[in-house]
Short mmCIF file of C-alpha atoms in Angstrom, two decimals:
data_model
loop_
_atom_site.label_atom_id
_atom_site.label_comp_id
_atom_site.label_asym_id
_atom_site.label_seq_id
_atom_site.Cartn_x
_atom_site.Cartn_y
_atom_site.Cartn_z
CA UNK E 1 11.64 46.07 -81.24
CA UNK E 2 11.86 49.66 -82.79
CA UNK E 3 14.27 52.09 -80.97
CA UNK E 4 15.04 55.66 -81.75
CA UNK E 5 18.74 55.04 -80.85
CA UNK E 6 21.23 52.50 -81.79
CA UNK E 7 21.88 50.07 -78.82
CA UNK E 8 25.23 48.72 -80.53
CA UNK E 9 28.35 50.04 -78.91
CA UNK E 10 31.64 48.60 -80.25
CA UNK E 11 34.62 47.99 -77.96
CA UNK E 12 36.65 49.67 -76.74
CA UNK E 13 33.97 51.08 -74.69
CA UNK E 14 33.43 51.52 -70.87
CA UNK E 15 30.59 49.50 -68.91
CA UNK E 16 29.81 50.26 -65.53
CA UNK E 17 28.22 47.52 -63.42
CA UNK E 18 26.53 48.24 -60.15
CA UNK E 19 26.02 45.26 -57.99
CA UNK E 20 28.67 42.51 -57.06
CA UNK E 21 26.14 39.71 -56.70
CA UNK E 22 25.94 36.66 -59.55
CA UNK E 23 24.64 38.59 -61.96
CA UNK E 24 26.97 41.69 -61.57
CA UNK E 25 30.04 39.22 -61.80
CA UNK E 26 28.92 37.38 -64.75
CA UNK E 27 28.18 40.46 -66.47
CA UNK E 28 31.54 41.92 -66.06
CA UNK E 29 33.16 38.51 -67.14
CA UNK E 30 31.12 38.44 -70.26
CA UNK E 31 31.87 42.36 -70.92
CA UNK E 32 35.57 41.71 -70.53
CA UNK E 33 35.51 38.64 -72.56
CA UNK E 34 34.03 40.75 -75.50
CA UNK E 35 36.98 43.51 -75.02
CA UNK E 36 34.95 46.13 -72.99
CA UNK E 37 36.49 48.16 -70.18
CA UNK E 38 34.74 47.34 -67.03
CA UNK E 39 34.17 48.97 -63.59
CA UNK E 40 32.26 46.69 -61.31
CA UNK E 41 30.97 48.55 -58.01
CA UNK E 42 29.48 46.94 -54.92
CA UNK E 43 28.30 48.84 -51.69
CA UNK E 44 29.72 45.98 -49.52
CA UNK E 45 31.62 43.01 -50.92
CA UNK E 46 31.36 40.41 -53.80
CA UNK E 47 28.30 37.89 -52.99
CA UNK E 48 27.49 39.67 -49.61
CA UNK E 49 23.74 38.90 -49.95
CA UNK E 50 24.35 35.29 -50.45
CA UNK E 51 26.91 34.97 -47.67
CA UNK E 52 24.35 36.20 -45.41
CA UNK E 53 21.81 33.20 -46.07
CA UNK E 54 25.10 31.02 -45.05
CA UNK E 55 24.59 27.21 -45.24
CA UNK E 56 21.02 27.47 -46.74
CA UNK E 57 20.85 25.69 -50.19
CA UNK E 58 21.13 27.67 -53.39
CA UNK E 59 17.68 27.96 -55.03
CA UNK E 60 19.04 26.50 -58.07
CA UNK E 61 21.35 23.82 -59.10
CA UNK E 62 25.20 24.20 -59.40
CA UNK E 63 25.11 23.61 -62.95
CA UNK E 64 22.43 26.42 -63.27
CA UNK E 65 24.28 28.67 -61.04
CA UNK E 66 27.80 28.67 -63.03
CA UNK E 67 28.53 29.40 -66.72
CA UNK E 68 30.84 27.90 -69.08
CA UNK E 69 32.52 31.24 -69.37
CA UNK E 70 32.99 31.33 -65.55
CA UNK E 71 34.41 27.89 -65.41
CA UNK E 72 36.89 28.56 -68.33
CA UNK E 73 38.25 31.71 -66.61
CA UNK E 74 38.98 29.59 -63.46
CA UNK E 75 40.39 26.84 -65.57
CA UNK E 76 42.78 29.48 -67.28
CA UNK E 77 43.56 30.84 -63.99
CA UNK E 78 44.83 27.33 -62.88
CA UNK E 79 42.41 27.47 -60.13
CA UNK E 80 39.49 25.29 -61.20
CA UNK E 81 36.18 25.37 -59.43
CA UNK E 82 35.77 22.82 -56.27
CA UNK E 83 32.38 21.35 -57.46
CA UNK E 84 30.26 20.67 -54.39
CA UNK E 85 29.16 17.31 -52.92
CA UNK E 86 25.38 18.29 -53.45
CA UNK E 87 23.40 19.28 -56.29
CA UNK E 88 22.29 22.56 -54.63
CA UNK E 89 24.95 23.82 -52.92
CA UNK E 90 25.16 26.13 -49.87
CA UNK E 91 24.84 29.79 -50.38
CA UNK E 92 28.22 30.56 -48.66
CA UNK E 93 29.89 27.49 -50.63
CA UNK E 94 28.63 28.95 -53.79
CA UNK E 95 30.27 32.23 -53.21
CA UNK E 96 33.52 30.74 -51.81
CA UNK E 97 34.09 27.94 -54.47
CA UNK E 98 32.83 29.89 -57.70
CA UNK E 99 31.76 33.51 -57.54
CA UNK E 100 34.75 34.91 -55.54
CA UNK E 101 37.34 33.10 -57.48
CA UNK E 102 35.72 34.23 -60.66
CA UNK E 103 35.80 37.77 -59.38
CA UNK E 104 39.62 37.36 -58.58
CA UNK E 105 40.33 36.02 -61.92
CA UNK E 106 42.86 38.28 -64.08
CA UNK E 107 40.09 39.18 -66.54
CA UNK E 108 38.10 41.25 -64.19
CA UNK E 109 40.05 41.56 -60.93
CA UNK E 110 41.31 45.02 -61.64
CA UNK E 111 37.82 45.95 -62.55
CA UNK E 112 36.04 45.32 -59.08
CA UNK E 113 35.66 47.95 -56.57
CA UNK E 114 34.31 46.71 -53.23
CA UNK E 115 32.93 48.98 -50.12
CA UNK E 116 31.98 51.42 -52.87
CA UNK E 117 28.34 52.33 -53.10
CA UNK E 118 27.36 54.19 -56.21
CA UNK E 119 25.57 57.52 -54.95
CA UNK E 120 24.16 58.91 -58.12
CA UNK E 121 24.25 58.29 -61.93
CA UNK E 122 23.44 61.01 -64.25
CA UNK E 123 24.19 61.92 -68.02
CA UNK E 124 26.88 64.23 -69.35
CA UNK E 125 25.53 67.71 -70.63
CA UNK E 126 21.93 66.41 -70.69
CA UNK E 127 19.06 66.91 -68.16
CA UNK E 128 16.60 64.51 -66.84
CA UNK E 129 13.84 65.17 -69.28
CA UNK E 130 14.32 62.83 -72.44
CA UNK E 131 14.94 65.06 -75.55
CA UNK E 132 13.04 64.56 -78.69
CA UNK E 133 16.41 63.28 -80.33
CA UNK E 134 17.06 60.25 -78.35
CA UNK E 135 19.94 59.28 -80.55
CA UNK E 136 21.84 62.53 -79.37
CA UNK E 137 21.06 61.73 -75.91
CA UNK E 138 22.51 58.08 -76.48
CA UNK E 139 25.69 59.55 -77.60
CA UNK E 140 26.39 61.17 -74.27
CA UNK E 141 28.24 59.33 -71.52
CA UNK E 142 27.13 58.58 -68.29
CA UNK E 143 28.74 60.10 -65.18
CA UNK E 144 28.80 57.91 -61.91
CA UNK E 145 29.48 59.17 -58.45
CA UNK E 146 31.25 56.27 -56.47
CA UNK E 147 32.06 56.56 -52.73
CA UNK E 148 34.79 54.02 -51.97
CA UNK E 149 35.93 53.28 -48.58
CA UNK E 150 39.62 52.61 -49.67
CA UNK E 151 42.14 55.26 -50.10
CA UNK E 152 40.87 56.22 -53.49
CA UNK E 153 37.99 58.00 -51.63
CA UNK E 154 35.12 59.61 -53.53
CA UNK E 155 35.54 59.46 -57.40
CA UNK E 156 33.54 59.98 -60.61
CA UNK E 157 33.56 57.54 -63.44
CA UNK E 158 32.53 57.83 -67.26
CA UNK E 159 30.79 55.11 -68.97
CA UNK E 160 29.21 54.31 -72.43
CA UNK E 161 26.83 51.79 -70.75
CA UNK E 162 25.34 51.19 -67.21
CA UNK E 163 24.25 47.62 -66.20
CA UNK E 164 22.15 47.93 -62.98
CA UNK E 165 22.59 44.49 -61.15
CA UNK E 166 21.66 45.47 -57.64
CA UNK E 167 18.42 43.49 -57.57
CA UNK E 168 15.65 44.51 -55.17
CA UNK E 169 16.52 46.29 -51.97
CA UNK E 170 15.17 45.92 -48.69
CA UNK E 171 14.04 49.21 -46.79
CA UNK E 172 12.88 51.05 -49.62
CA UNK E 173 9.14 50.81 -48.85
CA UNK E 174 8.48 53.01 -45.58
CA UNK E 175 7.84 51.37 -42.29
CA UNK E 176 4.47 52.96 -41.71
CA UNK E 177 1.18 51.80 -42.49
CA UNK E 178 0.55 51.46 -46.28
CA UNK E 179 4.55 51.70 -46.87
CA UNK E 180 4.62 55.26 -45.98
CA UNK E 181 7.59 56.78 -44.10
CA UNK E 182 7.49 56.52 -40.36
CA UNK E 183 8.11 59.51 -38.32
CA UNK E 184 12.05 59.62 -37.91
CA UNK E 185 12.56 56.97 -40.21
CA UNK E 186 15.01 58.97 -42.50
CA UNK E 187 16.73 60.51 -39.77
CA UNK E 188 17.61 57.38 -37.96
CA UNK E 189 17.60 54.86 -40.89
CA UNK E 190 21.69 54.34 -40.70
CA UNK E 191 20.81 52.61 -37.22
CA UNK E 192 18.52 49.96 -38.68
CA UNK E 193 19.74 46.69 -39.82
CA UNK E 194 18.21 45.58 -43.19
CA UNK E 195 17.49 42.26 -44.86
CA UNK E 196 18.81 39.01 -44.08
CA UNK E 197 21.64 39.29 -41.28
CA UNK E 198 24.74 37.26 -41.49
CA UNK E 199 25.08 35.87 -38.10
CA UNK E 200 28.80 34.68 -38.61
CA UNK E 201 29.85 38.39 -38.39
CA UNK E 202 31.07 39.31 -34.78
CA UNK E 203 29.10 42.60 -34.77
CA UNK E 204 26.21 40.91 -35.65
CA UNK E 205 26.80 38.34 -33.26
CA UNK E 206 26.28 40.91 -30.31
CA UNK E 207 22.57 41.37 -31.40
CA UNK E 208 21.84 37.92 -29.70
CA UNK E 209 22.59 39.41 -26.19
CA UNK E 210 20.18 42.24 -26.76
CA UNK E 211 16.47 42.90 -27.25
CA UNK E 212 15.85 42.85 -31.12
CA UNK E 213 12.71 44.05 -32.80
CA UNK E 214 12.34 42.33 -36.33
CA UNK E 215 9.72 44.01 -38.69
CA UNK E 216 8.55 42.14 -41.61
CA UNK E 217 6.91 38.78 -43.07
CA UNK E 218 9.49 38.29 -45.69
CA UNK E 219 11.61 35.24 -46.29
CA UNK E 220 14.46 37.03 -44.74
CA UNK E 221 12.67 37.91 -41.74
CA UNK E 222 11.62 34.21 -41.12
CA UNK E 223 15.48 33.14 -41.60
CA UNK E 224 16.57 35.78 -39.23
CA UNK E 225 13.77 34.75 -36.46
CA UNK E 226 14.71 31.17 -37.06
CA UNK E 227 18.47 31.51 -37.03
CA UNK E 228 18.75 34.21 -34.02
CA UNK E 229 16.16 31.90 -31.90
CA UNK E 230 18.53 29.02 -32.11
CA UNK E 231 21.46 30.87 -30.79
CA UNK E 232 20.18 33.74 -28.51
CA UNK E 233 22.68 34.39 -25.79
CA UNK E 234 20.47 35.95 -22.98
CA UNK E 235 18.69 37.96 -25.53
CA UNK E 236 15.16 38.06 -26.73
CA UNK E 237 13.00 38.70 -29.95
CA UNK E 238 10.02 40.94 -30.66
CA UNK E 239 8.54 39.77 -34.12
CA UNK E 240 6.28 42.64 -35.49
CA UNK E 241 4.18 41.17 -38.68
CA UNK E 242 2.45 43.52 -40.68
CA UNK E 243 -1.17 43.40 -40.98
CA UNK E 244 -3.32 43.54 -43.94
CA UNK E 245 -6.88 44.69 -44.65
CA UNK E 246 -7.72 41.56 -46.71
CA UNK E 247 -7.96 38.33 -45.17
CA UNK E 248 -4.43 37.49 -45.82
CA UNK E 249 -2.98 35.53 -43.09
CA UNK E 250 0.88 35.01 -42.60
CA UNK E 251 1.79 31.47 -43.74
CA UNK E 252 5.51 30.49 -43.52
CA UNK E 253 5.01 27.37 -45.59
CA UNK E 254 3.70 29.63 -48.46
CA UNK E 255 7.03 31.50 -48.81
CA UNK E 256 9.49 30.16 -51.37
CA UNK E 257 12.32 30.43 -48.88
CA UNK E 258 13.95 26.88 -48.80
CA UNK E 259 12.49 26.26 -45.42
CA UNK E 260 12.57 22.76 -44.35
CA UNK E 261 9.55 21.24 -42.81
CA UNK E 262 11.13 21.08 -39.45
CA UNK E 263 11.75 25.10 -39.70
CA UNK E 264 8.13 25.48 -40.76
CA UNK E 265 7.07 23.57 -37.63
CA UNK E 266 9.26 25.83 -35.66
CA UNK E 267 7.89 28.92 -37.01
CA UNK E 268 4.37 27.85 -36.43
CA UNK E 269 5.52 27.23 -32.70
CA UNK E 270 6.69 30.56 -32.54
CA UNK E 271 3.63 31.99 -33.91
CA UNK E 272 1.37 30.12 -31.47
CA UNK E 273 3.35 31.76 -28.58
CA UNK E 274 5.18 28.59 -27.46
CA UNK E 275 8.75 30.18 -27.22
CA UNK E 276 9.16 32.19 -24.26
CA UNK E 277 12.22 34.09 -25.57
CA UNK E 278 10.10 35.46 -28.75
CA UNK E 279 6.88 37.64 -28.68
CA UNK E 280 4.95 38.05 -31.68
CA UNK E 281 2.90 41.01 -32.51
CA UNK E 282 0.95 42.58 -35.30
CA UNK E 283 0.54 45.97 -36.40
CA UNK E 284 -0.17 48.10 -39.54
CA UNK E 285 3.25 49.53 -39.16
CA UNK E 286 5.58 51.50 -37.47
CA UNK E 287 4.02 55.08 -36.82
CA UNK E 288 7.57 56.62 -34.99
CA UNK E 289 10.79 55.54 -34.63
CA UNK E 290 13.57 57.21 -32.45
CA UNK E 291 17.18 56.07 -31.63
CA UNK E 292 19.48 57.25 -29.03
CA UNK E 293 22.89 55.59 -28.72
CA UNK E 294 22.44 55.20 -24.94
CA UNK E 295 18.81 54.57 -24.63
CA UNK E 296 18.19 52.46 -27.95
CA UNK E 297 15.05 52.51 -30.02
CA UNK E 298 11.66 53.81 -28.98
CA UNK E 299 8.87 52.41 -31.22
CA UNK E 300 5.70 53.52 -31.84
CA UNK E 301 3.34 50.56 -33.32
CA UNK E 302 0.22 51.28 -35.21
CA UNK E 303 -2.13 48.46 -34.11
CA UNK E 304 -5.22 49.48 -35.15
CA UNK E 305 -6.93 52.76 -36.78
CA UNK E 306 -6.90 54.70 -33.38
CA UNK E 307 -4.56 52.80 -31.26
CA UNK E 308 -0.65 52.63 -30.97
CA UNK E 309 1.57 50.63 -28.65
CA UNK E 310 4.82 51.92 -27.35
CA UNK E 311 7.92 49.47 -27.57
CA UNK E 312 11.46 50.05 -26.48
CA UNK E 313 14.41 47.97 -28.12
CA UNK E 314 18.21 47.64 -28.49
CA UNK E 315 18.13 46.79 -32.04
CA UNK E 316 15.65 47.18 -35.16
CA UNK E 317 15.91 44.76 -38.03
CA UNK E 318 13.78 45.61 -40.93
CA UNK E 319 12.86 42.75 -43.75
CA UNK E 320 10.06 43.62 -45.33
CA UNK E 321 9.02 42.80 -48.98
CA UNK E 322 11.73 43.97 -51.56
CA UNK E 323 11.24 46.75 -53.76
CA UNK E 324 13.25 48.44 -56.52
CA UNK E 325 15.68 50.89 -55.53
CA UNK E 326 16.30 53.77 -58.03
CA UNK E 327 17.74 56.17 -55.70
CA UNK E 328 20.95 56.40 -57.22
CA UNK E 329 19.60 56.67 -60.74
CA UNK E 330 16.98 59.39 -59.87
CA UNK E 331 18.57 61.99 -62.15
CA UNK E 332 17.88 59.94 -64.99
CA UNK E 333 14.07 59.83 -63.97
CA UNK E 334 13.58 55.97 -64.94
CA UNK E 335 9.91 56.14 -64.25
CA UNK E 336 9.03 56.69 -67.98
CA UNK E 337 7.95 54.55 -70.95
CA UNK E 338 10.04 51.59 -71.92
CA UNK E 339 10.39 50.97 -75.83
CA UNK E 340 7.61 48.83 -77.10
CA UNK E 341 8.35 45.06 -77.44
CA UNK E 342 11.62 45.76 -75.69
CA UNK E 343 13.24 42.98 -73.59
CA UNK E 344 12.40 43.22 -69.78
CA UNK E 345 15.99 44.41 -69.13
CA UNK E 346 15.33 47.68 -71.22
CA UNK E 347 14.86 50.99 -69.54
CA UNK E 348 13.57 54.33 -70.95
CA UNK E 349 17.15 55.66 -70.65
CA UNK E 350 19.55 54.51 -73.85
CA UNK E 351 22.18 52.48 -72.63
CA UNK E 352 20.92 51.89 -69.23
CA UNK E 353 20.04 48.17 -68.61
CA UNK E 354 18.46 46.39 -65.48
CA UNK E 355 19.58 42.70 -65.13
CA UNK E 356 18.52 40.46 -62.56
CA UNK E 357 15.51 40.17 -60.16
CA UNK E 358 15.04 44.04 -60.28
CA UNK E 359 13.96 43.61 -63.86
CA UNK E 360 11.66 40.52 -63.14
CA UNK E 361 14.09 37.70 -63.91
CA UNK E 362 12.80 35.42 -61.16
CA UNK E 363 15.92 33.26 -60.94
CA UNK E 364 19.65 33.19 -61.12
CA UNK E 365 19.49 31.22 -64.72
CA UNK E 366 16.82 33.68 -66.04
CA UNK E 367 19.28 36.22 -65.37
CA UNK E 368 22.32 34.78 -67.06
CA UNK E 369 19.65 34.31 -69.99
CA UNK E 370 19.23 38.06 -69.94
CA UNK E 371 23.02 38.70 -69.68
CA UNK E 372 23.67 36.70 -73.05
CA UNK E 373 20.57 38.44 -74.85
CA UNK E 374 21.75 41.76 -73.84
CA UNK E 375 25.29 41.42 -75.24
CA UNK E 376 23.94 40.06 -78.54
CA UNK E 377 22.13 43.43 -78.75
CA UNK E 378 24.96 45.53 -77.52
CA UNK E 379 27.90 43.80 -78.87
#
């Protein structure tokens, strides 16, 4: 790998980490262990995405989802990890028994800021066009704008290194046909529920009493349909499956979603129309969406090239395929060429790295390997 800038940055230096999932927490722990100052921001709470999957088993074994550094930090804190009874622990148990306790250790507790979405990342004194002298650009600090929901409010933070550990994001792709934006989508996006729902939350439980439209054929969409169908309280579901030009047919058993045989059978019965509380429709996409607090949603489905279907609903839940979300890093224009032969977590921006699924790590263990490889280069 040949670079025009030096990736090594000795501590003391500041590393900003965006995303409080397993990769973000492990990165923060590794960075603090090496003596770096750390700021870890998450727009919700630590492990929030995993908590939404509840008692579904982790996609990897406990031994692969934990690190020796994390276990040692818990031992040093006097709160050793509680090992689960099963090799593949439920997602909630993994978060509660390991991830949250690690985030609360003295090593990184003061570095964590939750309910604090990062709104933008830019570079001090340089524009978004890469200069000829990348070494000069690499010397400039990053500036993060953080919108904390606590008493600190909105604040900016300077950092020498940025680690994007946000993973892929739901809802980045538009709802219209071909992934385009639906009419009204940007205007009313704040009223849309995205991704896997956490039904243990009281606010989400209210959805079970209403008419919910679920749009998407992802693993999260399947899980939402299954879990909501098992605990509907006088509500009903309309499941809108995206159509494709090819011969592609939606098959839940082809999803890598930890679905049991009984769950696949249950989905197959739903798709056949054997559940009176769940209607299944197919559409190229949502052409138009409109929301009013009193009346709810008015949706226009594009069912064919020339035909549309009007559909009313109380709630709209979107769980389409995941796509990388670079909106907060738009000032850096990261859609340029990555250095030749560089590891997958490198970006065109010096000292800005992407770890986890967003960089192609298809599992938690491979993301942990990325962390070790990164700090062997940086430190």
